[in-house]
Tab-separated table of C-alpha atoms and ligand atoms in Angstrom:
chain	number	residue	atom	x	y	z
A	960	UNK	CA	-39.228	-125.860	16.752
A	961	UNK	CA	-41.118	-123.985	14.004
A	962	UNK	CA	-39.644	-120.563	13.222
A	963	UNK	CA	-42.093	-117.902	14.375
A	964	UNK	CA	-42.835	-114.553	12.763
A	965	UNK	CA	-45.580	-112.012	13.286
A	966	UNK	CA	-46.845	-108.576	12.339
A	967	UNK	CA	-47.122	-106.007	15.128
A	968	UNK	CA	-49.588	-103.136	14.904
A	969	UNK	CA	-52.377	-101.404	16.788
A	970	UNK	CA	-55.004	-102.068	15.587
A	971	UNK	CA	-53.968	-105.239	13.750
A	972	UNK	CA	-57.153	-107.272	13.275
A	973	UNK	CA	-57.562	-106.472	9.580
A	974	UNK	CA	-53.935	-107.049	8.608
A	975	UNK	CA	-53.477	-109.092	5.458
A	976	UNK	CA	-49.885	-109.987	6.324
A	977	UNK	CA	-50.692	-113.383	7.952
A	978	UNK	CA	-52.538	-114.406	4.794
A	979	UNK	CA	-49.768	-113.159	2.488
A	980	UNK	CA	-46.937	-114.805	4.422
A	981	UNK	CA	-48.954	-117.983	4.852
A	982	UNK	CA	-49.275	-118.191	1.066
A	983	UNK	CA	-45.571	-117.421	0.549
A	984	UNK	CA	-44.597	-120.158	3.019
A	985	UNK	CA	-46.892	-122.679	1.371
A	986	UNK	CA	-45.624	-121.822	-2.090
A	987	UNK	CA	-41.930	-122.047	-1.134
A	988	UNK	CA	-42.330	-125.076	1.196
A	989	UNK	CA	-41.082	-123.187	4.226
A	990	UNK	CA	-42.340	-124.358	7.593
A	991	UNK	CA	-43.052	-121.194	9.535
A	992	UNK	CA	-45.745	-119.777	11.781
A	993	UNK	CA	-46.896	-116.184	11.110
A	994	UNK	CA	-49.436	-114.467	13.346
A	995	UNK	CA	-50.809	-110.961	13.977
A	996	UNK	CA	-50.051	-109.390	17.358
A	997	UNK	CA	-51.515	-106.232	18.789
A	998	UNK	CA	-48.905	-104.468	20.933
A	999	UNK	CA	-49.977	-101.865	23.500
A	1000	UNK	CA	-49.439	-98.304	22.242
A	1001	UNK	CA	-46.786	-97.673	24.900
A	1002	UNK	CA	-45.326	-101.167	24.945
A	1003	UNK	CA	-43.889	-102.084	21.578
A	1004	UNK	CA	-40.342	-102.843	22.739
A	1005	UNK	CA	-41.598	-105.160	25.494
A	1006	UNK	CA	-43.908	-106.953	23.076
A	1007	UNK	CA	-41.011	-107.540	20.676
A	1008	UNK	CA	-38.706	-108.864	23.436
A	1009	UNK	CA	-41.443	-111.167	24.727
A	1010	UNK	CA	-41.919	-112.497	21.204
A	1011	UNK	CA	-38.188	-113.171	20.803
A	1012	UNK	CA	-38.167	-114.946	24.176
A	1013	UNK	CA	-40.749	-117.449	22.935
A	1014	UNK	CA	-38.854	-118.191	19.728
A	1015	UNK	CA	-39.712	-115.248	17.459
A	1016	UNK	CA	-37.243	-115.015	14.567
A	1017	UNK	CA	-38.562	-111.833	12.978
A	1018	UNK	CA	-41.521	-109.511	12.554
A	1019	UNK	CA	-43.217	-107.017	10.340
A	1020	UNK	CA	-44.108	-103.733	11.952
A	1021	UNK	CA	-46.976	-101.516	10.916
A	1022	UNK	CA	-48.810	-98.414	12.147
A	1023	UNK	CA	-48.054	-96.947	14.670
A	1024	UNK	CA	-44.835	-98.763	15.595
A	1025	UNK	CA	-42.399	-98.204	12.714
A	1026	UNK	CA	-40.604	-95.469	14.665
A	1027	UNK	CA	-40.514	-97.531	17.879
A	1028	UNK	CA	-39.064	-100.438	15.915
A	1029	UNK	CA	-36.422	-98.129	14.430
A	1030	UNK	CA	-35.462	-96.986	17.937
A	1031	UNK	CA	-34.934	-100.445	19.428
A	1032	UNK	CA	-32.721	-101.985	16.740
A	1033	UNK	CA	-29.106	-102.857	17.498
A	1034	UNK	CA	-28.240	-102.577	13.796
A	1035	UNK	CA	-30.074	-100.817	10.961
A	1036	UNK	CA	-29.893	-101.190	7.215
A	1037	UNK	CA	-28.796	-98.166	5.255
A	1038	UNK	CA	-32.267	-97.765	3.757
A	1039	UNK	CA	-33.985	-97.981	7.176
A	1040	UNK	CA	-31.675	-95.265	8.475
A	1041	UNK	CA	-32.701	-92.984	5.579
A	1042	UNK	CA	-36.362	-93.816	5.995
A	1043	UNK	CA	-36.265	-93.253	9.757
A	1044	UNK	CA	-38.525	-96.278	10.071
A	1045	UNK	CA	-38.366	-100.059	10.327
A	1046	UNK	CA	-41.021	-102.426	8.986
A	1047	UNK	CA	-38.958	-105.618	9.190
A	1048	UNK	CA	-37.217	-106.943	12.295
A	1049	UNK	CA	-34.806	-109.848	12.195
A	1050	UNK	CA	-33.199	-111.685	15.097
A	1051	UNK	CA	-29.515	-112.147	14.344
A	1052	UNK	CA	-27.504	-115.222	15.301
A	1053	UNK	CA	-26.188	-113.419	18.379
A	1054	UNK	CA	-29.693	-112.461	19.533
A	1055	UNK	CA	-29.276	-108.868	18.367
A	1056	UNK	CA	-32.108	-107.145	16.532
A	1057	UNK	CA	-31.524	-106.036	12.960
A	1058	UNK	CA	-33.977	-103.579	11.364
A	1059	UNK	CA	-34.755	-102.934	7.725
A	1060	UNK	CA	-37.529	-101.313	5.717
A	1061	UNK	CA	-39.006	-102.915	2.632
A	1062	UNK	CA	-41.805	-100.407	1.907
A	1063	UNK	CA	-39.857	-98.393	-0.651
A	1064	UNK	CA	-38.524	-101.378	-2.527
A	1065	UNK	CA	-42.088	-102.718	-2.449
A	1066	UNK	CA	-43.316	-99.667	-4.338
A	1067	UNK	CA	-40.510	-99.815	-6.901
A	1068	UNK	CA	-40.994	-103.576	-7.442
A	1069	UNK	CA	-44.729	-103.065	-7.902
A	1070	UNK	CA	-44.101	-100.401	-10.532
A	1071	UNK	CA	-41.636	-102.748	-12.263
A	1072	UNK	CA	-44.219	-105.557	-12.126
A	1073	UNK	CA	-46.582	-103.291	-14.066
A	1074	UNK	CA	-43.765	-102.328	-16.435
A	1075	UNK	CA	-43.737	-98.695	-15.355
A	1076	UNK	CA	-40.242	-97.433	-16.206
A	1077	UNK	CA	-38.902	-94.720	-13.904
A	1078	UNK	CA	-35.592	-93.881	-15.561
A	1079	UNK	CA	-35.669	-90.380	-17.077
A	1080	UNK	CA	-39.266	-89.815	-15.923
A	1081	UNK	CA	-40.716	-86.866	-14.031
A	1082	UNK	CA	-42.293	-88.095	-10.791
A	1083	UNK	CA	-44.626	-86.195	-8.465
A	1084	UNK	CA	-45.042	-87.467	-4.910
A	1085	UNK	CA	-47.961	-86.005	-2.953
A	1086	UNK	CA	-47.482	-85.956	0.832
A	1087	UNK	CA	-44.468	-85.626	3.112
A	1088	UNK	CA	-45.179	-87.977	6.032
A	1089	UNK	CA	-43.569	-91.230	7.082
A	1090	UNK	CA	-44.957	-93.193	4.150
A	1091	UNK	CA	-43.328	-90.835	1.644
A	1092	UNK	CA	-40.006	-90.670	3.507
A	1093	UNK	CA	-39.857	-94.456	3.208
A	1094	UNK	CA	-40.040	-94.512	-0.587
A	1095	UNK	CA	-37.836	-91.621	-1.716
A	1096	UNK	CA	-34.475	-93.414	-1.669
A	1097	UNK	CA	-35.571	-96.387	-3.816
A	1098	UNK	CA	-37.416	-94.026	-6.200
A	1099	UNK	CA	-34.337	-91.842	-6.670
A	1100	UNK	CA	-32.203	-94.951	-7.208
A	1101	UNK	CA	-34.223	-95.602	-10.392
A	1102	UNK	CA	-32.795	-92.375	-11.849
A	1103	UNK	CA	-35.903	-90.382	-12.707
A	1104	UNK	CA	-35.201	-86.989	-14.325
A	1105	UNK	CA	-36.784	-85.290	-11.306
A	1106	UNK	CA	-38.791	-86.045	-8.172
A	1107	UNK	CA	-41.083	-83.278	-6.920
A	1108	UNK	CA	-42.723	-83.602	-3.497
A	1109	UNK	CA	-45.748	-81.428	-2.673
A	1110	UNK	CA	-47.499	-81.296	0.656
A	1111	UNK	CA	-50.302	-79.408	2.395
A	1112	UNK	CA	-47.688	-78.214	4.899
A	1113	UNK	CA	-45.071	-76.898	2.481
A	1114	UNK	CA	-42.189	-76.745	4.990
A	1115	UNK	CA	-42.429	-80.472	5.619
A	1116	UNK	CA	-41.922	-81.176	1.919
A	1117	UNK	CA	-38.991	-78.757	1.794
A	1118	UNK	CA	-37.293	-80.324	4.816
A	1119	UNK	CA	-37.924	-83.853	3.620
A	1120	UNK	CA	-36.474	-83.270	0.178
A	1121	UNK	CA	-33.405	-81.557	1.668
A	1122	UNK	CA	-32.647	-84.861	3.418
A	1123	UNK	CA	-32.518	-86.681	0.051
A	1124	UNK	CA	-30.910	-84.005	-2.113
A	1125	UNK	CA	-27.610	-85.907	-2.260
A	1126	UNK	CA	-29.325	-88.822	-4.010
A	1127	UNK	CA	-30.689	-87.084	-7.106
A	1128	UNK	CA	-32.755	-84.220	-8.481
A	1129	UNK	CA	-35.484	-83.647	-5.913
A	1130	UNK	CA	-37.331	-80.602	-4.634
A	1131	UNK	CA	-40.294	-79.970	-2.394
A	1132	UNK	CA	-42.910	-77.315	-1.686
A	1133	UNK	CA	-46.583	-76.515	-1.347
A	1134	UNK	CA	-49.293	-77.259	-3.906
A	1135	UNK	CA	-48.957	-73.687	-5.218
A	1136	UNK	CA	-45.424	-74.475	-6.439
A	1137	UNK	CA	-46.636	-77.175	-8.852
A	1138	UNK	CA	-45.899	-76.635	-12.519
A	1139	UNK	CA	-45.666	-78.741	-15.657
A	1140	UNK	CA	-46.736	-82.303	-16.277
A	1141	UNK	CA	-45.653	-85.590	-14.729
A	1142	UNK	CA	-45.217	-89.147	-15.994
A	1143	UNK	CA	-45.974	-90.719	-12.606
A	1144	UNK	CA	-48.009	-89.156	-9.796
A	1145	UNK	CA	-47.880	-91.023	-6.463
A	1146	UNK	CA	-50.352	-90.196	-3.718
A	1147	UNK	CA	-48.613	-90.858	-0.408
A	1148	UNK	CA	-50.996	-88.836	1.762
A	1149	UNK	CA	-53.551	-90.325	4.089
A	1150	UNK	CA	-56.135	-87.932	2.592
A	1151	UNK	CA	-58.038	-90.783	0.884
A	1152	UNK	CA	-58.883	-92.165	4.322
A	1153	UNK	CA	-60.970	-89.088	5.069
A	1154	UNK	CA	-62.311	-88.934	1.499
A	1155	UNK	CA	-60.255	-85.808	0.730
A	1156	UNK	CA	-58.628	-85.032	-2.575
A	1157	UNK	CA	-55.321	-83.154	-2.580
A	1158	UNK	CA	-55.680	-79.872	-4.549
A	1159	UNK	CA	-54.026	-80.936	-7.819
A	1160	UNK	CA	-54.441	-79.219	-11.218
A	1161	UNK	CA	-56.444	-80.915	-13.981
A	1162	UNK	CA	-53.505	-80.704	-16.374
A	1163	UNK	CA	-51.121	-82.710	-14.191
A	1164	UNK	CA	-50.656	-85.818	-16.305
A	1165	UNK	CA	-48.295	-86.127	-19.280
A	1166	UNK	CA	-49.267	-88.454	-22.145
A	1167	UNK	CA	-49.272	-92.112	-20.970
A	1168	UNK	CA	-48.923	-91.054	-17.352
A	1169	UNK	CA	-49.603	-93.266	-14.336
A	1170	UNK	CA	-51.456	-92.386	-11.152
A	1171	UNK	CA	-50.471	-94.495	-8.138
A	1172	UNK	CA	-52.175	-94.437	-4.747
A	1173	UNK	CA	-50.217	-96.040	-1.913
A	1174	UNK	CA	-53.594	-96.804	-0.306
A	1175	UNK	CA	-55.983	-99.450	-1.604
A	1176	UNK	CA	-59.468	-100.709	-0.976
A	1177	UNK	CA	-62.351	-102.574	-2.607
A	1178	UNK	CA	-63.164	-99.425	-4.625
A	1179	UNK	CA	-60.646	-97.140	-6.355
A	1180	UNK	CA	-59.504	-94.398	-3.951
A	1181	UNK	CA	-60.867	-90.897	-4.438
A	1182	UNK	CA	-57.476	-89.882	-5.910
A	1183	UNK	CA	-57.664	-92.651	-8.536
A	1184	UNK	CA	-61.286	-91.786	-9.277
A	1185	UNK	CA	-60.117	-88.242	-9.971
A	1186	UNK	CA	-57.054	-89.298	-12.023
A	1187	UNK	CA	-58.812	-91.756	-14.373
A	1188	UNK	CA	-60.926	-89.256	-16.308
A	1189	UNK	CA	-57.861	-86.987	-16.572
A	1190	UNK	CA	-56.067	-89.546	-18.709
A	1191	UNK	CA	-53.868	-91.462	-16.256
A	1192	UNK	CA	-53.475	-95.234	-16.022
A	1193	UNK	CA	-54.266	-96.332	-12.482
A	1194	UNK	CA	-52.535	-98.436	-9.807
A	1195	UNK	CA	-53.341	-98.807	-6.122
A	1196	UNK	CA	-51.179	-99.897	-3.195
A	1197	UNK	CA	-52.194	-103.549	-3.050
A	1198	UNK	CA	-49.222	-104.627	-5.155
A	1199	UNK	CA	-46.884	-102.590	-2.963
A	1200	UNK	CA	-48.240	-104.413	0.088
A	1201	UNK	CA	-47.510	-107.801	-1.478
A	1202	UNK	CA	-44.063	-106.775	-2.752
A	1203	UNK	CA	-42.916	-105.331	0.589
A	1204	UNK	CA	-44.025	-108.593	2.191
A	1205	UNK	CA	-42.094	-110.610	-0.388
A	1206	UNK	CA	-38.948	-108.631	0.367
A	1207	UNK	CA	-39.377	-109.198	4.122
A	1208	UNK	CA	-39.927	-112.917	3.480
A	1209	UNK	CA	-36.727	-112.971	1.429
A	1210	UNK	CA	-34.783	-111.265	4.242
A	1211	UNK	CA	-35.958	-113.890	6.726
A	1212	UNK	CA	-35.907	-117.041	4.613
A	1213	UNK	CA	-33.509	-116.245	1.745
A	1214	UNK	CA	-36.162	-117.447	-0.727
A	1215	UNK	CA	-38.046	-115.146	-3.088
A	1216	UNK	CA	-41.750	-116.022	-3.390
A	1217	UNK	CA	-43.869	-115.447	-6.507
A	1218	UNK	CA	-46.086	-112.440	-5.927
A	1219	UNK	CA	-48.510	-112.830	-8.869
A	1220	UNK	CA	-50.758	-115.550	-7.364
A	1221	UNK	CA	-50.956	-113.750	-4.033
A	1222	UNK	CA	-51.859	-110.478	-5.751
A	1223	UNK	CA	-54.725	-112.245	-7.488
A	1224	UNK	CA	-56.012	-113.884	-4.337
A	1225	UNK	CA	-55.883	-110.634	-2.403
A	1226	UNK	CA	-57.670	-108.693	-5.128
A	1227	UNK	CA	-60.441	-111.282	-5.204
A	1228	UNK	CA	-60.735	-111.301	-1.432
A	1229	UNK	CA	-61.115	-107.508	-1.447
A	1230	UNK	CA	-63.993	-107.782	-3.916
A	1231	UNK	CA	-65.789	-110.218	-1.654
A	1232	UNK	CA	-64.516	-108.700	1.613
A	1233	UNK	CA	-63.245	-112.125	2.669
A	1234	UNK	CA	-60.059	-111.698	4.662
B	2463	ATR	P1	-47.983	-91.561	7.066
B	2463	ATR	O1	-47.089	-92.331	7.995
B	2463	ATR	O2	-49.131	-92.346	6.524
B	2463	ATR	O3	-47.223	-90.873	5.989
B	2463	ATR	P2	-48.216	-89.048	8.409
B	2463	ATR	O4	-46.763	-89.044	8.698
B	2463	ATR	O5	-49.188	-88.591	9.455
B	2463	ATR	O6	-48.713	-90.481	7.987
B	2463	ATR	O7	-48.449	-88.163	7.079
B	2463	ATR	C1	-49.696	-87.975	6.501
B	2463	ATR	C2	-49.532	-87.206	5.189
B	2463	ATR	O8	-50.829	-87.029	4.581
B	2463	ATR	C3	-48.966	-85.803	5.369
B	2463	ATR	O9	-48.245	-85.477	4.211
B	2463	ATR	C4	-50.241	-84.959	5.475
B	2463	ATR	O10	-50.084	-83.603	5.154
B	2463	ATR	P3	-49.577	-82.547	6.300
B	2463	ATR	O11	-48.109	-82.796	6.452
B	2463	ATR	O12	-49.860	-81.208	5.733
B	2463	ATR	O13	-50.360	-82.871	7.527
B	2463	ATR	C5	-51.089	-85.643	4.436
B	2463	ATR	N1	-52.552	-85.429	4.621
B	2463	ATR	C6	-53.352	-85.993	5.549
B	2463	ATR	N2	-54.634	-85.605	5.377
B	2463	ATR	C7	-54.640	-84.753	4.309
B	2463	ATR	C8	-55.651	-83.999	3.625
B	2463	ATR	N3	-56.930	-84.067	4.037
B	2463	ATR	N4	-55.288	-83.251	2.555
B	2463	ATR	C9	-53.999	-83.202	2.153
B	2463	ATR	N5	-52.982	-83.873	2.753
B	2463	ATR	C10	-53.303	-84.639	3.812
């Protein structure tokens, strides 16, 4: 029987994961089936169990189920526990569910792909929601000189950074606490979705700085449109999407796919709105 995988979300129609994993499977000669499944908002756990019952071996989990996935796992990876979220489910040999998160490593791998060194650098992360919580551990593991987290709701940034203080130099606060320049500025807010720009100073970027938006789209996000003229080199979240998928694929199949061709195909498909 073909090993089955899927991505769960709600909505899920526009997910690019079936395309990405289909390409990975083709490239690495793995015979798998990967589909997109919309779970009911109040029925994620049942949807997962039903999938396992019909031969599901693993799944990706996206909005809004990463917390539900976290809650149902029998075993969690260390990084999933820190992130408080699961984006990759794996059925163990004994039928138990193992949960991991590959979002943070996806970001770090994407930065490495673009040869953005993090060691000794000053990093600003904008936002303090689930997406940011998921990336702080892998970012701190790269030994930046400092990670600063700013958020519209200052207390959320303070609380979040307290949870990671044992892993490196990290502090959080409101936008009014911002000072100095940064080598890498990562937008992890959902503000781009509503066309909003976080209130950041014009003088934010150090020489040769990078601006990274965890969102992506056919056009540069409003944050990247703002950062470009202020001297930053620009990256969006498409590479992170492909790299987190590659890490999930590796966890399931123990084979590491090449991400470069899939990045190219996805970028082209965005231009022509194909997928
Ligand atoms: P996600 O899982 O995508 O991180 P989330 O947990 O709802 O979603 O977090 C959304 C993040 O975007 C938060 O940091 C939020 O700021 P608040 O904590 O102050 O709500 C931020 N955000 C959303 N819309 C924003 C806007 N228009 N301006 C600034 N920050 C915004």
